[in-house]
Amino acid sequence: LKKYEETRWLDVLKLQRAADVSQAWFEEIRRWRDFDPEQFAIKLLSRSKRVTHGNLKKRDPAYIERVDQWFASHMGLKDVDVLPPPMFTPFTLRGLKLMNRVVVSPMCQYSAEDGTPNEWHLVHLGSRAIGGAALVFGEMTDVSREGRISPGCAGMYKPEHLTVWKRIVDFVHENSHAKIGMQLAHAGRKGSTKLSWEGSDEPLPSGNWSLISASAIPWAPENQIPREMDRNDMDQVKEDFIRAAQMATQAGFDILEIHMAHGYLLSSFISPLTNIRKDEYGGSIENRMRYPLEIFDAIRAIWPSEKPISVRISATDWVPGGFDGEQAVEAAKMLKAHGCDIIDVSSGQTTTMAQPVYGSMFQAPFSDRIRNEAKIPTITVGNIQNWDQVNTLIVTGQADLCALARPHLIDPYFTIRAAVEQHYPDIPWPKQYLPAKPKN
């Protein structure tokens, strides 16, 4: 019996989890009452995450062809020669036109010198751009030297930073059909730490810099205690964000993302676990969002009107009494009212007390809720492993874009490979790689 239990426990756990997810779907069914019947039906069928777009295509190809035809038409595609899978439908934000729904998620490389990116960043981002993704984000890019996570983090606060970033942007634009975005951030209390492979979030043994945060609460007992920001600090950081955004404009980036997640500076204002201020910047969700919105407004005012701005948030702290899904919807509504175009929905990493529940596409429900309650486009991210999951997330209305990190680390050509495996020919290939393109 013990051997049997050891063999079967994981499968039983998965089945129980699927049942829980399915039950939760019915509890929130009002969220999707405005869906077109075609989309509502496939969302119902795939609610447990054990049934996907690809599963259904094997079982009933005619049904999925009808779904894909509806989705393509819904996206404005008429009289196409080859019906695209959902992940290969275009998407538009302001003046930004994306050729598909795949995003290379921002991934810190910890390989810059005093904030300056180098040949590694050119190859890393360039290869993923020519690999077929519609949008490639550079890593979390810090707005000041003191705003870095580690000594190896990239920045946008010196003239030489602009020069190298522009070279990378130009390469992407000249050699691919991808668009490229910059994610701006300040590390806050999670700064002055070792490179990731030397000890993630561990403080530097020497050469530390002073830290600031919403409140004087360290990331962990062994980390430095940050200084609670005063008005002068807030004004300085705002100027740093403005300068970095102006430099991003000069470099030619197509979209800007403001990092308000994962426990970094702006995130520390949003979570009630890290913001215990007694002034107008602490307390209610409106107060806790006040400073992040001041930063957003300052950037939106100088960022070109035809270019979109994304905001990444942690939709939950994964801690009772912390920031949660309901507050995330309210925060998204506030950001939308201030001109945010899309929410990049992540979760956690705001406190060491977090108890996340991992699993396949584990953050998609947060994206789904924000998209369909706050009525704003979303990017979903987190353990999205293959193109079938991307198709499923997009066609069921859980997100508008899918950001993948680790799959792009192991395969820069994830999107081209996805097109080949789905026998979809209408994706641009680099002319240098055309000999590898299947003939039919």
Coordinates of N, CA and C in Angstrom, one line a residue, residues 221-384:
P221 N 16.7 39.4 7.2 CA 17.4 39.8 8.4 C 18.9 40.2 8.1
E222 N 19.5 39.4 7.1 CA 20.9 39.6 6.8 C 21.1 40.8 5.8
N223 N 20.0 41.3 5.2 CA 20.2 42.4 4.3 C 20.2 43.7 5.0
Q224 N 20.7 44.7 4.2 CA 20.7 46.1 4.8 C 19.3 46.6 5.0
I225 N 19.2 47.4 6.1 CA 18.0 48.1 6.4 C 17.9 49.3 5.5
P226 N 16.9 49.4 4.7 CA 16.8 50.6 3.8 C 16.3 51.8 4.6
R227 N 16.6 53.0 4.0 CA 16.0 54.2 4.6 C 14.6 54.5 4.0
E228 N 13.7 54.8 4.9 CA 12.4 55.2 4.4 C 12.5 56.5 3.6
M229 N 11.9 56.4 2.4 CA 12.0 57.6 1.5 C 11.3 58.8 2.0
D230 N 12.0 60.0 1.9 CA 11.3 61.2 2.2 C 11.0 61.9 0.9
R231 N 10.5 63.1 1.0 CA 10.0 63.8 -0.3 C 11.2 64.1 -1.2
N232 N 12.4 64.4 -0.7 CA 13.5 64.6 -1.5 C 13.9 63.3 -2.3
D233 N 13.8 62.2 -1.6 CA 14.1 60.9 -2.2 C 13.1 60.7 -3.4
M234 N 11.9 60.9 -3.1 CA 10.8 60.7 -4.1 C 11.0 61.5 -5.3
D235 N 11.3 62.8 -5.1 CA 11.6 63.7 -6.2 C 12.8 63.2 -7.0
Q236 N 13.8 62.8 -6.4 CA 15.0 62.4 -7.1 C 14.8 61.1 -7.9
V237 N 14.1 60.2 -7.3 CA 13.8 58.9 -8.0 C 12.9 59.2 -9.2
K238 N 12.0 60.1 -9.1 CA 11.1 60.5 -10.2 C 11.9 61.1 -11.3
E239 N 12.9 62.0 -11.0 CA 13.7 62.6 -12.0 C 14.6 61.5 -12.7
D240 N 15.0 60.5 -11.9 CA 15.8 59.4 -12.5 C 15.0 58.6 -13.5
F241 N 13.7 58.3 -13.2 CA 12.8 57.6 -14.1 C 12.6 58.5 -15.3
I242 N 12.3 59.7 -15.2 CA 12.1 60.6 -16.3 C 13.3 60.6 -17.3
R243 N 14.5 60.8 -16.7 CA 15.7 60.8 -17.5 C 15.9 59.5 -18.3
A244 N 15.7 58.4 -17.6 CA 15.8 57.1 -18.2 C 14.8 56.9 -19.3
A245 N 13.6 57.3 -19.1 CA 12.6 57.2 -20.2 C 12.9 58.1 -21.4
Q246 N 13.5 59.3 -21.1 CA 13.9 60.1 -22.2 C 15.0 59.5 -23.0
M247 N 15.9 58.8 -22.3 CA 17.0 58.1 -23.0 C 16.5 56.9 -23.8
A248 N 15.5 56.3 -23.3 CA 14.9 55.1 -24.0 C 14.2 55.6 -25.3
T249 N 13.6 56.8 -25.2 CA 13.1 57.4 -26.4 C 14.1 57.6 -27.5
Q250 N 15.3 58.2 -27.0 CA 16.4 58.5 -27.9 C 17.0 57.2 -28.5
A251 N 16.9 56.1 -27.7 CA 17.5 54.9 -28.2 C 16.6 54.2 -29.2
G252 N 15.3 54.6 -29.3 CA 14.4 54.0 -30.2 C 13.5 52.9 -29.8
F253 N 13.4 52.6 -28.5 CA 12.6 51.5 -28.0 C 11.2 51.7 -28.4
D254 N 10.5 50.6 -28.7 CA 9.1 50.7 -29.2 C 8.1 50.7 -28.1
I255 N 8.4 50.2 -26.9 CA 7.5 50.2 -25.8 C 8.3 50.3 -24.5
L256 N 7.7 50.9 -23.5 CA 8.3 51.0 -22.2 C 7.5 50.2 -21.2
E257 N 8.2 49.5 -20.3 CA 7.5 48.9 -19.2 C 8.1 49.4 -17.9
I258 N 7.2 49.8 -16.9 CA 7.6 50.2 -15.6 C 7.4 49.1 -14.6
H259 N 8.5 48.7 -14.0 CA 8.5 47.6 -13.1 C 8.0 48.0 -11.7
M260 N 6.7 47.5 -11.4 CA 6.1 47.8 -10.1 C 5.9 46.5 -9.4
A261 N 6.7 45.5 -9.6 CA 6.5 44.1 -9.1 C 7.7 43.6 -8.3
H262 N 7.6 42.4 -7.8 CA 8.7 41.6 -7.2 C 9.4 42.3 -6.1
G263 N 8.8 43.2 -5.4 CA 9.4 43.7 -4.2 C 10.4 44.8 -4.4
Y264 N 10.6 45.3 -5.6 CA 11.5 46.4 -5.9 C 10.9 47.7 -5.4
L265 N 11.5 48.8 -5.7 CA 11.1 50.1 -5.1 C 9.6 50.4 -5.2
L266 N 9.1 50.5 -6.4 CA 7.7 50.9 -6.6 C 6.8 49.8 -6.0
S267 N 7.2 48.5 -6.1 CA 6.4 47.5 -5.5 C 6.3 47.6 -4.0
S268 N 7.4 48.1 -3.4 CA 7.4 48.2 -1.9 C 6.3 49.2 -1.4
F269 N 5.9 50.1 -2.3 CA 4.9 51.1 -1.9 C 3.5 50.4 -2.0
I270 N 3.3 49.5 -3.0 CA 2.0 48.9 -3.3 C 1.6 47.9 -2.2
S271 N 2.5 47.1 -1.7 CA 2.2 46.0 -0.8 C 2.0 46.5 0.6
P272 N 0.9 46.2 1.3 CA 0.8 46.6 2.7 C 1.8 45.9 3.7
L273 N 2.4 44.9 3.2 CA 3.4 44.2 4.0 C 4.8 44.9 4.0
T274 N 5.0 45.8 3.0 CA 6.3 46.5 2.9 C 6.1 48.0 3.0
N275 N 4.9 48.4 3.1 CA 4.6 49.9 3.2 C 3.7 50.0 4.5
I276 N 4.4 50.5 5.5 CA 3.7 50.8 6.8 C 3.8 52.3 7.1
R277 N 3.9 53.1 6.1 CA 3.9 54.5 6.2 C 2.7 55.1 6.9
K278 N 2.8 56.2 7.6 CA 1.7 56.9 8.2 C 1.3 58.1 7.5
D279 N 1.9 58.5 6.4 CA 1.6 59.7 5.6 C 0.6 59.3 4.5
E280 N 0.5 60.3 3.5 CA -0.5 60.1 2.4 C 0.0 59.0 1.5
Y281 N 1.1 58.4 1.7 CA 1.6 57.3 0.8 C 1.4 55.9 1.4
G282 N 0.8 55.8 2.5 CA 0.6 54.5 3.2 C -0.9 54.4 3.6
G283 N -1.2 53.1 3.9 CA -2.6 52.8 4.3 C -3.5 52.2 3.3
S284 N -4.4 53.0 2.7 CA -5.3 52.4 1.7 C -4.6 52.1 0.4
I285 N -5.3 51.3 -0.4 CA -4.7 51.0 -1.7 C -4.5 52.3 -2.5
E286 N -5.4 53.3 -2.4 CA -5.3 54.5 -3.1 C -4.0 55.2 -2.7
N287 N -3.7 55.2 -1.4 CA -2.5 55.9 -0.9 C -1.3 55.1 -1.3
R288 N -1.3 53.8 -1.2 CA -0.2 53.0 -1.6 C 0.2 53.1 -3.1
M289 N -0.8 53.3 -3.9 CA -0.6 53.5 -5.3 C -0.2 54.9 -5.7
R290 N -0.3 55.8 -4.8 CA -0.1 57.2 -5.1 C 1.3 57.5 -5.7
Y291 N 2.4 57.0 -5.0 CA 3.7 57.3 -5.6 C 4.0 56.6 -6.9
P292 N 3.7 55.3 -7.0 CA 3.8 54.6 -8.3 C 3.1 55.3 -9.4
L293 N 1.9 55.9 -9.1 CA 1.2 56.6 -10.1 C 1.8 57.9 -10.5
E294 N 2.5 58.6 -9.5 CA 3.2 59.8 -9.8 C 4.3 59.5 -10.7
I295 N 5.0 58.4 -10.5 CA 6.1 58.0 -11.5 C 5.5 57.7 -12.8
F296 N 4.4 57.0 -12.9 CA 3.8 56.6 -14.2 C 3.4 57.9 -14.9
D297 N 2.7 58.8 -14.2 CA 2.3 60.1 -14.9 C 3.4 60.9 -15.4
A298 N 4.5 60.9 -14.7 CA 5.7 61.7 -15.1 C 6.3 61.1 -16.4
I299 N 6.3 59.7 -16.5 CA 6.8 59.1 -17.7 C 5.8 59.2 -18.8
R300 N 4.6 59.0 -18.6 CA 3.6 59.1 -19.7 C 3.6 60.5 -20.3
A301 N 3.9 61.5 -19.5 CA 3.9 62.9 -20.0 C 5.0 63.1 -21.0
I302 N 6.1 62.4 -20.9 CA 7.2 62.6 -21.8 C 7.5 61.5 -22.8
W303 N 6.8 60.3 -22.6 CA 7.0 59.2 -23.5 C 6.1 59.5 -24.7
P304 N 6.6 59.2 -26.0 CA 5.8 59.5 -27.2 C 4.3 59.0 -27.1
S305 N 3.4 59.8 -27.5 CA 2.0 59.4 -27.3 C 1.6 58.2 -28.2
E306 N 2.3 58.0 -29.3 CA 2.0 56.8 -30.1 C 2.5 55.5 -29.6
K307 N 3.4 55.6 -28.6 CA 4.0 54.4 -28.1 C 3.4 54.0 -26.7
P308 N 3.1 52.7 -26.6 CA 2.5 52.2 -25.3 C 3.4 52.1 -24.1
I309 N 2.8 52.1 -23.0 CA 3.5 51.8 -21.7 C 2.8 50.6 -21.0
S310 N 3.6 49.7 -20.6 CA 3.2 48.5 -19.8 C 3.6 48.7 -18.4
V311 N 2.9 48.1 -17.5 CA 3.3 48.1 -16.1 C 3.3 46.6 -15.6
R312 N 4.4 46.2 -15.0 CA 4.4 44.9 -14.4 C 4.1 45.0 -12.9
I313 N 3.1 44.2 -12.5 CA 2.7 44.1 -11.1 C 2.8 42.7 -10.5
S314 N 3.0 42.6 -9.2 CA 2.8 41.3 -8.5 C 1.3 41.3 -8.1
A315 N 0.5 40.4 -8.7 CA -0.9 40.4 -8.4 C -1.3 39.8 -7.1
T316 N -0.3 39.2 -6.4 CA -0.5 38.7 -5.0 C 0.8 38.7 -4.3
D317 N 0.8 38.9 -3.0 CA 2.0 38.6 -2.2 C 2.2 37.2 -1.8
W318 N 1.1 36.4 -2.0 CA 1.1 35.0 -1.6 C 1.2 34.9 0.0
V319 N 0.7 35.9 0.6 CA 0.7 36.0 2.1 C -0.6 36.5 2.6
P320 N -1.3 35.8 3.5 CA -2.5 36.3 4.1 C -2.3 37.7 4.6
G321 N -3.3 38.6 4.3 CA -3.2 40.0 4.7 C -2.4 40.8 3.9
G322 N -1.8 40.3 2.8 CA -1.0 41.0 1.9 C -1.8 41.5 0.7
F323 N -1.0 42.0 -0.3 CA -1.7 42.4 -1.6 C -2.3 41.2 -2.2
D324 N -3.5 41.3 -2.7 CA -4.2 40.2 -3.3 C -4.9 40.5 -4.6
G325 N -5.6 39.5 -5.1 CA -6.2 39.6 -6.4 C -7.2 40.8 -6.5
E326 N -8.0 41.0 -5.5 CA -9.0 42.1 -5.5 C -8.3 43.4 -5.6
Q327 N -7.2 43.6 -4.8 CA -6.5 44.8 -4.8 C -5.7 45.0 -6.2
A328 N -5.3 43.9 -6.7 CA -4.6 44.0 -8.0 C -5.6 44.5 -9.1
V329 N -6.8 44.1 -9.1 CA -7.8 44.6 -10.0 C -8.0 46.1 -9.8
E330 N -8.1 46.6 -8.6 CA -8.2 48.0 -8.3 C -7.0 48.8 -8.8
A331 N -5.8 48.2 -8.5 CA -4.6 48.9 -9.0 C -4.5 48.9 -10.5
A332 N -5.0 47.9 -11.2 CA -5.0 47.9 -12.6 C -6.0 48.9 -13.2
K333 N -7.1 49.1 -12.5 CA -8.1 50.1 -12.9 C -7.5 51.5 -12.8
M334 N -6.7 51.7 -11.7 CA -6.1 53.0 -11.5 C -5.1 53.3 -12.6
L335 N -4.3 52.3 -12.9 CA -3.2 52.4 -13.9 C -3.9 52.7 -15.3
K336 N -5.0 52.0 -15.6 CA -5.7 52.2 -16.8 C -6.2 53.6 -16.9
A337 N -6.7 54.1 -15.8 CA -7.3 55.5 -15.8 C -6.2 56.5 -16.1
H338 N -5.0 56.2 -15.7 CA -3.8 57.1 -15.9 C -3.1 56.9 -17.2
G339 N -3.6 56.0 -18.1 CA -3.1 55.9 -19.4 C -2.2 54.7 -19.7
C340 N -2.2 53.7 -18.7 CA -1.5 52.5 -18.9 C -2.2 51.7 -20.0
D341 N -1.4 51.0 -20.9 CA -1.9 50.3 -22.0 C -2.1 48.8 -21.8
I342 N -1.2 48.3 -21.0 CA -1.3 46.8 -20.8 C -0.6 46.5 -19.4
I343 N -1.1 45.5 -18.7 CA -0.6 45.1 -17.4 C 0.2 43.8 -17.6
D344 N 1.4 43.7 -17.2 CA 2.2 42.5 -17.2 C 2.1 41.9 -15.9
V345 N 1.3 40.8 -15.8 CA 0.8 40.2 -14.6 C 1.7 39.1 -14.1
S346 N 2.5 39.4 -13.0 CA 3.3 38.4 -12.3 C 2.8 38.3 -10.9
S347 N 3.6 37.7 -10.0 CA 3.1 37.6 -8.6 C 4.3 37.3 -7.7
G348 N 4.1 37.6 -6.4 CA 5.0 37.3 -5.4 C 6.4 38.0 -5.5
Q349 N 7.4 37.4 -4.9 CA 8.7 37.9 -4.8 C 8.8 39.3 -4.0
T350 N 7.7 39.6 -3.3 CA 7.7 40.8 -2.5 C 8.1 40.7 -1.1
T351 N 8.1 39.4 -0.6 CA 8.5 39.2 0.8 C 9.0 37.8 0.9
T352 N 9.9 37.5 1.9 CA 10.4 36.2 2.1 C 9.3 35.3 2.8
M353 N 8.2 35.9 3.2 CA 7.1 35.1 3.9 C 6.2 34.4 2.8
A354 N 6.4 34.7 1.6 CA 5.5 34.2 0.5 C 5.4 32.7 0.5
Q355 N 4.2 32.2 0.2 CA 4.0 30.7 0.1 C 3.3 30.5 -1.3
P356 N 4.0 30.7 -2.4 CA 3.3 30.6 -3.7 C 2.9 29.1 -4.0
V357 N 1.9 29.0 -4.8 CA 1.4 27.7 -5.3 C 1.8 27.6 -6.7
Y358 N 2.9 26.9 -7.0 CA 3.4 26.8 -8.3 C 2.7 25.7 -9.1
G359 N 2.9 25.8 -10.4 CA 2.2 24.8 -11.3 C 2.3 25.3 -12.7
S360 N 1.8 24.6 -13.7 CA 1.7 25.0 -15.0 C 0.9 26.2 -15.2
M361 N 1.4 27.3 -15.8 CA 0.7 28.5 -16.1 C 0.1 29.1 -14.8
F362 N 0.8 29.0 -13.7 CA 0.3 29.3 -12.4 C -0.2 30.7 -12.2
Q363 N 0.3 31.6 -13.0 CA 0.0 33.0 -12.8 C -1.1 33.5 -13.8
A364 N -1.5 32.6 -14.7 CA -2.5 32.9 -15.7 C -3.9 33.4 -15.1
P365 N -4.3 32.7 -14.0 CA -5.6 33.1 -13.4 C -5.6 34.6 -12.9
F366 N -4.4 35.1 -12.5 CA -4.4 36.5 -12.1 C -4.5 37.4 -13.3
S367 N -3.9 37.0 -14.4 CA -4.0 37.8 -15.7 C -5.4 37.8 -16.2
D368 N -6.0 36.6 -16.1 CA -7.4 36.4 -16.5 C -8.3 37.4 -15.7
R369 N -8.2 37.4 -14.4 CA -9.0 38.2 -13.6 C -8.8 39.7 -13.9
I370 N -7.6 40.1 -14.0 CA -7.4 41.6 -14.3 C -7.9 42.0 -15.6
R371 N -7.6 41.1 -16.6 CA -8.0 41.4 -18.0 C -9.5 41.6 -18.1
N372 N -10.3 40.7 -17.4 CA -11.7 40.6 -17.6 C -12.5 41.3 -16.6
E373 N -11.9 41.8 -15.5 CA -12.6 42.6 -14.5 C -12.2 44.1 -14.6
A374 N -10.9 44.3 -14.8 CA -10.4 45.7 -15.0 C -10.6 46.2 -16.4
K375 N -10.8 45.2 -17.4 CA -11.0 45.5 -18.8 C -9.8 46.3 -19.4
I376 N -8.7 45.7 -19.2 CA -7.4 46.2 -19.7 C -6.6 45.0 -20.3
P377 N -5.9 45.2 -21.4 CA -5.1 44.1 -21.9 C -4.1 43.6 -20.9
T378 N -3.7 42.4 -21.0 CA -2.7 41.8 -20.1 C -1.7 41.0 -20.8
I379 N -0.5 40.9 -20.2 CA 0.5 39.9 -20.5 C 0.6 38.9 -19.4
T380 N 0.5 37.6 -19.7 CA 0.6 36.6 -18.7 C 2.0 36.0 -18.8
V381 N 2.5 35.6 -17.6 CA 3.9 35.1 -17.5 C 4.0 34.0 -16.4
G382 N 4.9 33.1 -16.5 CA 5.0 32.2 -15.4 C 4.8 30.7 -15.7
N383 N 5.8 29.9 -16.0 CA 5.7 28.5 -16.2 C 4.8 28.2 -17.4
I384 N 4.9 29.0 -18.4 CA 4.3 28.7 -19.7 C 5.4 28.0 -20.5

